[in-house]
């Protein structure tokens, strides 16, 4: 039989376990679930495979975080421009959706940087376009997914560089999703597409070589973030701890390596 000291130690251990589990569950809106908002049309970050499973770097990161929080990751498919409003409306606990951290977005939500990537420039293979930098897009029609940070950056470049230097304005067209931008490119409604680098490579492969990535280096490199509603300190702290634990476990490093991403510095 256990002596009094052993029984007391076991009871203390059990109480501590229950406290940790309860604290973990209390850190999300629904006990035992970590609800993540993402637009699931954005490979390799998030997409549906042929069996309708949600796959990609962001779902894997979400699952790694949920594991550390003793919760199950649940995904809420939401159009990219609506993700932050959905977060602030309480539709999910956090956003992990290939979304860059920007000063504007940091006024709307708390952030945790998890990877560094950047844009790539794409063009039809037979177009003769070989743009390496945004400056080489002057005078062209360029398509982007609605809500991306590059819309404002290209418009600023057009106004402050292209037009004053008589290189022609950049005509920016926004589309609801990345596949729709590529379709416009193939239909010759636009001349170039700017897309996040990992997705650009995959898009080019899916077109069987009809679209190519022209840029050799990352364009406008930025940090991808986990977004949490302002004031939701409990969830934010729980995700920070889970992120640190995922680093210690090796899960985070494995995801970075698998998807050719660079570690972010917070």
Short mmCIF file of N, CA and C in Angstrom, two decimals, residues 7-23:
data_model
loop_
_atom_site.label_atom_id
_atom_site.label_comp_id
_atom_site.label_asym_id
_atom_site.label_seq_id
_atom_site.Cartn_x
_atom_site.Cartn_y
_atom_site.Cartn_z
N UNK A 7 0.97 8.91 -1.29
CA UNK A 7 -0.39 9.25 -1.73
C UNK A 7 -0.54 10.75 -1.93
N UNK A 8 0.04 11.51 -1.02
CA UNK A 8 -0.03 12.98 -1.13
C UNK A 8 0.68 13.45 -2.39
N UNK A 9 1.84 12.81 -2.68
CA UNK A 9 2.60 13.20 -3.88
C UNK A 9 1.80 12.90 -5.13
N UNK A 10 1.15 11.71 -5.16
CA UNK A 10 0.35 11.33 -6.32
C UNK A 10 -0.85 12.26 -6.51
N UNK A 11 -1.48 12.59 -5.39
CA UNK A 11 -2.62 13.50 -5.48
C UNK A 11 -2.20 14.88 -5.98
N UNK A 12 -1.02 15.33 -5.55
CA UNK A 12 -0.50 16.62 -6.01
C UNK A 12 -0.22 16.59 -7.50
N UNK A 13 0.35 15.44 -7.93
CA UNK A 13 0.67 15.27 -9.36
C UNK A 13 -0.60 15.26 -10.18
N UNK A 14 -1.62 14.53 -9.70
CA UNK A 14 -2.90 14.47 -10.39
C UNK A 14 -3.55 15.84 -10.46
N UNK A 15 -3.50 16.56 -9.37
CA UNK A 15 -4.09 17.90 -9.34
C UNK A 15 -3.39 18.82 -10.32
N UNK A 16 -2.06 18.70 -10.38
CA UNK A 16 -1.29 19.54 -11.31
C UNK A 16 -1.66 19.22 -12.75
N UNK A 17 -1.83 17.90 -13.04
CA UNK A 17 -2.20 17.48 -14.40
C UNK A 17 -3.56 18.03 -14.78
N UNK A 18 -4.50 17.89 -13.84
CA UNK A 18 -5.84 18.39 -14.10
C UNK A 18 -5.85 19.90 -14.28
N UNK A 19 -5.03 20.59 -13.50
CA UNK A 19 -4.95 22.05 -13.63
C UNK A 19 -4.41 22.44 -15.00
N UNK A 20 -3.34 21.74 -15.45
CA UNK A 20 -2.75 22.04 -16.76
C UNK A 20 -3.76 21.79 -17.87
N UNK A 21 -4.46 20.64 -17.77
CA UNK A 21 -5.44 20.31 -18.81
C UNK A 21 -6.56 21.34 -18.83
N UNK A 22 -7.03 21.72 -17.63
CA UNK A 22 -8.11 22.70 -17.56
C UNK A 22 -7.66 24.05 -18.09
N UNK A 23 -6.44 24.45 -17.75
CA UNK A 23 -5.90 25.73 -18.22
C UNK A 23 -5.78 25.72 -19.72
#
